[in-house]
C-alpha cells in the first residue's frame, strides 16, 4: 500500500512538473551524479524541476544553492536510493550530506545518510534552510545533529529520522507528521530535539503530529541498562519551542521528559504535550519548568497545525503529498 501511494504521488508530481531528467550510477540516464543534475537545473525556476534518481548509493556532498528553486528529487524508495556522506568536524554546516537552500525544494523516496559514526561528534545528514520545503517518505540517518531544520517553513511526512544527541535541531517552523523518530543510544543517552528559537516573537518551533518516539531498530533487541534513557528535547536557545500532539512516546523516554543544555536558561522554553499515548507519555514526572505543560483543550494547540503554523494549505497541495491540515 505504501509503495502504491508513493507511485501515485510521484505520478501526480511528475505530471505537474515542467521538465524531468534521470540520474543513474549505471550510466543509463542523463547524469551519473545528483550534483550534475542540480548544476544543470535552471536558476530561480517557478515550476518544479524533476530529477528522477534511480536505485543506488550516491556518495556525494550535495548542495542545493539558493538560486536552484523548486528542485524535486524522486528516488526509488528510502531503502533503494541512498545519498551517502561521511563528513564530520570543521564547521557544523560543512558536515551536511545534503544542504538545501533553494526554496520550494522537495525530496521523496530516498535516504539521506551521514555515516560519520557514533563517536565522531556532530555529523549532519540534512541541513535545510529552504522555505516551503517538503520531505516525504524519506529516511534521514545519522548520530549527533542528524537533521538541522534551520530556517523557513518545512514539512516532513512519513519520514524516518535516526540519531543520538540533539538529532532534530534548529529554528525552522517545521511540522513532522506521521514520522518515526528513532533514538540511537550512545553511552546510554539520547536527545530527540534541540530547538533554537531565540526570540519570543519568532513564529518558529518543531511540531510533531501523529509521530512515534522510540528506540532505533538496531537497539530494539538489546536489554537496556539501568539509566539508559532518552529525553524529548533540550533548549539550544532560550525560547526553544517543541509541541508534541497525538503521538506515541515509548518507554525509552525518561519520565522527566526534557533536559537542560549547558549555558541555556530553561525559564522561557515552551514544551507542550497534547493527547499523546504510550508508556513514556505520562507527564507526572516531567521537569517542573514553567513552560513544560500538558494541555487538554485542543484550542490551545490549533495554532500548531499544518494549516496554521506553516500555512501549509497555501503550498503543500500542489506537491501531491498527503497531509493532515487540522487536528
Short mmCIF file of C-alpha atoms in Angstrom, two decimals:
data_model
loop_
_atom_site.label_atom_id
_atom_site.label_comp_id
_atom_site.label_asym_id
_atom_site.label_seq_id
_atom_site.Cartn_x
_atom_site.Cartn_y
_atom_site.Cartn_z
CA UNK A 1 0.00 0.00 0.00
CA UNK A 2 2.83 2.40 0.85
CA UNK A 3 4.59 1.66 -2.45
CA UNK A 4 1.35 2.24 -4.35
CA UNK A 5 0.86 5.53 -2.56
CA UNK A 6 4.42 6.53 -3.42
CA UNK A 7 3.94 5.70 -7.10
CA UNK A 8 0.64 7.57 -7.32
CA UNK A 9 2.10 10.60 -5.57
CA UNK A 10 5.14 10.51 -7.86
CA UNK A 11 2.93 10.46 -10.94
CA UNK A 12 0.99 13.47 -9.70
CA UNK A 13 4.22 15.32 -9.10
CA UNK A 14 5.67 14.39 -12.47
CA UNK A 15 2.53 15.47 -14.30
CA UNK A 16 2.77 18.90 -12.72
CA UNK A 17 6.45 19.33 -13.49
CA UNK A 18 7.76 21.28 -16.44
CA UNK A 19 10.76 19.01 -17.06
CA UNK A 20 12.37 15.81 -15.81
CA UNK A 21 15.84 14.30 -16.02
CA UNK A 22 17.22 10.99 -14.77
CA UNK A 23 20.26 10.25 -12.64
CA UNK A 24 21.68 6.73 -12.72
CA UNK A 25 25.02 5.47 -11.44
CA UNK A 26 24.84 2.83 -14.16
CA UNK A 27 25.06 5.46 -16.88
CA UNK A 28 21.62 4.92 -18.39
CA UNK A 29 20.35 8.38 -17.51
CA UNK A 30 21.24 11.93 -18.47
CA UNK A 31 23.55 12.18 -15.44
CA UNK A 32 25.57 9.83 -13.24
CA UNK A 33 25.55 12.08 -10.14
CA UNK A 34 22.84 14.12 -8.47
CA UNK A 35 25.23 17.08 -8.28
CA UNK A 36 25.45 17.17 -12.08
CA UNK A 37 21.67 17.25 -12.37
CA UNK A 38 21.42 20.08 -9.83
CA UNK A 39 24.04 22.11 -11.71
CA UNK A 40 22.03 21.72 -14.93
CA UNK A 41 18.78 22.89 -13.34
CA UNK A 42 17.52 26.38 -14.24
CA UNK A 43 18.03 29.21 -11.78
CA UNK A 44 15.06 30.73 -9.96
CA UNK A 45 12.56 28.41 -11.61
CA UNK A 46 8.91 28.97 -10.67
CA UNK A 47 7.95 25.42 -11.74
CA UNK A 48 9.19 22.08 -10.48
CA UNK A 49 12.39 20.73 -11.99
CA UNK A 50 12.14 16.97 -11.51
CA UNK A 51 15.20 14.79 -11.00
CA UNK A 52 14.48 11.05 -11.00
CA UNK A 53 17.20 9.25 -9.02
CA UNK A 54 17.44 5.56 -9.81
CA UNK A 55 18.46 2.92 -7.23
CA UNK A 56 21.99 3.05 -5.95
CA UNK A 57 24.30 4.56 -3.35
CA UNK A 58 25.30 8.08 -4.35
CA UNK A 59 28.35 9.14 -2.36
CA UNK A 60 28.07 12.89 -2.70
CA UNK A 61 28.32 16.09 -0.71
CA UNK A 62 25.23 17.69 -2.25
CA UNK A 63 24.36 21.40 -2.19
CA UNK A 64 21.11 22.95 -3.43
CA UNK A 65 22.04 26.66 -3.87
CA UNK A 66 19.55 29.45 -3.25
CA UNK A 67 19.10 30.09 -6.95
CA UNK A 68 18.07 26.47 -7.60
CA UNK A 69 14.44 26.85 -6.57
CA UNK A 70 11.70 24.24 -6.91
CA UNK A 71 14.01 21.26 -7.22
CA UNK A 72 12.20 17.91 -6.91
CA UNK A 73 14.22 14.76 -6.18
CA UNK A 74 12.33 11.49 -6.59
CA UNK A 75 14.11 8.32 -5.51
CA UNK A 76 13.12 4.68 -5.83
CA UNK A 77 12.37 4.31 -2.12
CA UNK A 78 14.33 5.05 1.03
CA UNK A 79 15.91 1.56 1.02
CA UNK A 80 16.95 1.76 -2.63
CA UNK A 81 18.09 5.32 -3.39
CA UNK A 82 20.69 6.44 -0.86
CA UNK A 83 22.60 9.71 -0.68
CA UNK A 84 25.63 8.94 1.48
CA UNK A 85 28.13 11.26 3.13
CA UNK A 86 30.91 10.66 5.64
CA UNK A 87 31.52 14.17 6.93
CA UNK A 88 32.24 15.37 10.45
CA UNK A 89 34.36 18.05 12.06
CA UNK A 90 35.09 21.52 10.72
CA UNK A 91 32.20 23.97 10.65
CA UNK A 92 28.90 22.38 11.51
CA UNK A 93 27.24 23.16 8.18
CA UNK A 94 30.18 21.68 6.26
CA UNK A 95 29.37 18.21 7.58
CA UNK A 96 26.00 18.04 5.81
CA UNK A 97 25.46 15.25 3.31
CA UNK A 98 22.66 17.34 1.78
CA UNK A 99 22.41 21.12 2.28
CA UNK A 100 19.19 22.67 0.94
CA UNK A 101 18.96 26.43 0.40
CA UNK A 102 16.67 26.79 -2.63
CA UNK A 103 13.03 27.49 -1.78
CA UNK A 104 10.34 25.04 -2.82
CA UNK A 105 12.63 22.02 -2.56
CA UNK A 106 11.11 18.55 -2.31
CA UNK A 107 12.56 15.06 -1.87
CA UNK A 108 10.61 11.82 -1.97
CA UNK A 109 11.50 8.16 -1.61
CA UNK A 110 15.17 8.35 -0.68
CA UNK A 111 17.60 8.07 2.25
CA UNK A 112 19.96 10.87 3.29
CA UNK A 113 22.76 9.46 5.43
CA UNK A 114 25.80 10.74 7.28
CA UNK A 115 27.91 7.74 8.22
CA UNK A 116 30.44 9.65 10.35
CA UNK A 117 29.57 7.32 13.24
CA UNK A 118 28.54 7.45 16.89
CA UNK A 119 31.81 8.82 18.28
CA UNK A 120 32.63 11.37 15.59
CA UNK A 121 30.83 14.34 17.12
CA UNK A 122 28.44 16.47 15.02
CA UNK A 123 27.68 14.95 11.63
CA UNK A 124 24.71 16.44 9.79
CA UNK A 125 22.85 14.33 7.26
CA UNK A 126 20.45 17.09 6.22
CA UNK A 127 20.78 20.87 6.57
CA UNK A 128 17.59 22.60 5.47
CA UNK A 129 17.26 26.38 5.23
CA UNK A 130 14.68 26.29 2.40
CA UNK A 131 11.28 27.90 2.78
CA UNK A 132 8.26 25.81 1.68
CA UNK A 133 10.32 22.61 1.60
CA UNK A 134 8.91 19.08 1.78
CA UNK A 135 10.41 15.68 2.53
CA UNK A 136 8.06 12.78 2.03
CA UNK A 137 8.70 9.09 2.72
CA UNK A 138 12.40 9.74 3.21
CA UNK A 139 14.93 8.48 5.75
CA UNK A 140 17.36 10.89 7.41
CA UNK A 141 20.09 8.98 9.23
CA UNK A 142 22.99 9.96 11.43
CA UNK A 143 24.01 10.26 15.05
CA UNK A 144 24.69 13.68 16.60
CA UNK A 145 22.84 16.60 14.91
CA UNK A 146 21.32 14.45 12.16
CA UNK A 147 18.73 16.94 10.87
CA UNK A 148 19.36 20.66 11.06
CA UNK A 149 15.99 22.26 10.28
CA UNK A 150 17.48 25.73 10.29
CA UNK A 151 15.06 28.28 8.83
CA UNK A 152 11.89 28.61 6.77
CA UNK A 153 8.64 26.65 6.67
CA UNK A 154 9.24 22.92 6.41
CA UNK A 155 7.06 19.81 6.23
CA UNK A 156 8.16 16.22 6.84
CA UNK A 157 5.64 13.50 6.06
CA UNK A 158 6.07 9.78 6.77
CA UNK A 159 9.82 10.16 7.26
CA UNK A 160 12.16 8.05 9.40
CA UNK A 161 14.72 10.08 11.35
CA UNK A 162 17.59 8.39 13.21
CA UNK A 163 20.03 9.96 15.64
CA UNK A 164 21.59 10.10 19.06
CA UNK A 165 22.20 13.57 20.52
CA UNK A 166 20.12 16.63 19.54
CA UNK A 167 19.25 14.89 16.31
CA UNK A 168 16.43 17.22 15.22
CA UNK A 169 17.79 20.71 15.74
CA UNK A 170 17.46 24.28 14.50
CA UNK A 171 14.97 27.14 14.32
CA UNK A 172 12.71 26.42 11.37
CA UNK A 173 8.93 26.40 11.56
CA UNK A 174 8.77 22.66 10.95
CA UNK A 175 5.93 20.16 11.18
CA UNK A 176 6.64 16.44 11.33
CA UNK A 177 3.61 14.30 10.59
CA UNK A 178 3.35 10.51 10.78
CA UNK A 179 7.12 10.32 11.21
CA UNK A 180 9.25 7.78 13.08
CA UNK A 181 11.84 9.28 15.42
CA UNK A 182 14.47 6.66 16.25
CA UNK A 183 16.83 7.25 19.19
CA UNK A 184 20.23 5.62 18.91
CA UNK A 185 21.52 5.08 22.42
CA UNK A 186 25.14 6.18 22.64
CA UNK A 187 26.57 5.94 26.16
CA UNK A 188 23.04 5.40 27.42
CA UNK A 189 21.71 8.83 26.45
CA UNK A 190 19.79 10.38 23.58
CA UNK A 191 18.04 13.71 22.99
CA UNK A 192 15.44 13.83 20.24
CA UNK A 193 15.37 17.61 19.75
CA UNK A 194 17.37 20.78 20.29
CA UNK A 195 15.13 23.58 19.05
CA UNK A 196 16.80 27.00 18.94
CA UNK A 197 14.19 29.77 18.91
CA UNK A 198 15.96 32.81 20.38
CA UNK A 199 13.18 35.42 20.33
CA UNK A 200 9.62 35.07 21.68
CA UNK A 201 8.22 36.88 18.62
CA UNK A 202 9.56 34.30 16.16
CA UNK A 203 6.87 32.03 14.67
CA UNK A 204 9.19 29.05 14.75
CA UNK A 205 9.36 25.72 16.51
CA UNK A 206 9.07 21.99 15.96
CA UNK A 207 5.66 20.33 15.85
CA UNK A 208 5.27 16.54 15.94
CA UNK A 209 1.80 15.33 14.95
CA UNK A 210 0.94 11.62 14.89
CA UNK A 211 4.61 10.67 15.26
CA UNK A 212 6.38 7.90 17.19
CA UNK A 213 9.30 8.46 19.53
CA UNK A 214 11.07 5.17 20.09
CA UNK A 215 14.39 3.33 20.13
CA UNK A 216 16.16 2.65 16.85
CA UNK A 217 15.65 -0.82 15.37
CA UNK A 218 19.31 -1.78 15.81
CA UNK A 219 18.98 -1.13 19.56
CA UNK A 220 15.49 -2.56 19.88
CA UNK A 221 16.58 -6.08 20.74
CA UNK A 222 19.05 -5.00 23.40
CA UNK A 223 18.28 -5.13 27.08
CA UNK A 224 18.51 -1.54 28.28
CA UNK A 225 20.94 -0.91 31.10
CA UNK A 226 19.83 0.95 34.20
CA UNK A 227 19.90 4.63 33.32
CA UNK A 228 19.61 4.16 29.55
CA UNK A 229 17.09 6.82 28.66
CA UNK A 230 16.27 9.48 26.10
CA UNK A 231 14.74 12.89 26.55
CA UNK A 232 12.29 14.55 24.18
CA UNK A 233 14.47 17.61 23.90
CA UNK A 234 16.62 20.31 25.42
CA UNK A 235 16.90 24.02 24.62
CA UNK A 236 19.61 25.08 22.18
CA UNK A 237 18.41 28.67 22.66
CA UNK A 238 16.41 30.32 25.43
CA UNK A 239 12.97 30.38 23.75
CA UNK A 240 13.12 26.83 22.45
CA UNK A 241 9.67 25.55 21.40
CA UNK A 242 8.53 21.97 20.74
CA UNK A 243 4.93 20.73 20.50
CA UNK A 244 4.09 17.01 20.52
CA UNK A 245 0.49 16.18 19.61
CA UNK A 246 -1.34 12.85 19.42
CA UNK A 247 1.91 10.96 19.16
CA UNK A 248 3.28 7.74 20.63
CA UNK A 249 6.06 8.07 23.20
CA UNK A 250 7.84 4.83 24.05
CA UNK A 251 9.34 3.88 27.40
CA UNK A 252 12.79 4.81 26.13
CA UNK A 253 11.84 8.39 27.10
CA UNK A 254 12.70 9.35 30.65
CA UNK A 255 9.80 10.39 32.92
CA UNK A 256 11.46 13.83 33.23
CA UNK A 257 10.83 14.26 29.50
CA UNK A 258 13.07 17.27 28.92
CA UNK A 259 16.60 18.21 29.88
CA UNK A 260 19.00 21.12 30.17
CA UNK A 261 21.68 22.26 27.75
CA UNK A 262 24.68 23.76 29.48
CA UNK A 263 24.60 27.55 29.41
CA UNK A 264 20.98 27.88 28.23
CA UNK A 265 18.26 29.03 30.66
CA UNK A 266 15.09 26.97 30.97
CA UNK A 267 12.60 29.54 32.25
CA UNK A 268 11.47 30.72 28.77
CA UNK A 269 11.06 27.42 26.92
CA UNK A 270 7.72 26.20 25.52
CA UNK A 271 7.34 22.42 25.58
CA UNK A 272 3.73 21.34 25.03
CA UNK A 273 2.31 17.80 25.08
CA UNK A 274 -1.23 17.10 23.88
CA UNK A 275 -3.14 13.80 23.85
CA UNK A 276 -0.12 11.57 23.49
CA UNK A 277 -0.02 7.88 24.30
CA UNK A 278 2.48 5.16 25.08
CA UNK A 279 4.47 4.18 28.20
CA UNK A 280 6.62 7.31 28.04
CA UNK A 281 3.74 9.75 27.61
CA UNK A 282 2.84 10.22 31.25
CA UNK A 283 3.68 13.78 32.32
CA UNK A 284 3.62 13.13 36.06
CA UNK A 285 7.41 13.03 36.31
CA UNK A 286 8.17 15.86 33.90
CA UNK A 287 10.64 18.59 34.84
CA UNK A 288 8.95 21.42 36.68
CA UNK A 289 9.74 24.32 34.37
CA UNK A 290 7.05 26.91 33.82
CA UNK A 291 6.93 26.28 30.07
CA UNK A 292 6.60 22.49 30.27
CA UNK A 293 2.89 21.76 30.10
CA UNK A 294 0.38 19.10 29.16
CA UNK A 295 -2.74 20.66 27.65
CA UNK A 296 -6.16 19.05 27.21
CA UNK A 297 -8.05 21.69 25.25
CA UNK A 298 -7.40 21.39 21.52
CA UNK A 299 -7.94 25.12 21.11
CA UNK A 300 -4.61 25.57 22.88
CA UNK A 301 -2.73 23.70 20.13
CA UNK A 302 -4.72 24.51 16.99
CA UNK A 303 -2.21 27.22 16.11
CA UNK A 304 0.39 24.46 15.65
CA UNK A 305 -1.40 22.57 12.88
CA UNK A 306 -0.02 22.34 9.34
CA UNK A 307 -2.71 24.71 8.07
CA UNK A 308 -1.97 27.42 10.58
CA UNK A 309 1.60 27.06 11.82
CA UNK A 310 3.30 26.78 8.41
CA UNK A 311 0.37 27.93 6.19
CA UNK A 312 0.62 24.52 4.54
CA UNK A 313 -2.69 24.80 2.67
CA UNK A 314 -1.09 27.50 0.52
CA UNK A 315 1.85 25.46 -0.78
CA UNK A 316 1.69 21.73 0.08
CA UNK A 317 -1.33 20.65 -2.07
CA UNK A 318 0.42 21.29 -5.44
CA UNK A 319 3.10 18.76 -4.43
CA UNK A 320 0.56 15.93 -4.22
CA UNK A 321 1.87 14.97 -0.78
CA UNK A 322 -0.82 13.84 1.70
CA UNK A 323 -1.06 15.76 4.96
CA UNK A 324 -3.48 16.48 7.78
CA UNK A 325 -4.16 20.20 7.95
CA UNK A 326 -6.07 20.33 11.22
CA UNK A 327 -6.19 18.33 14.44
#
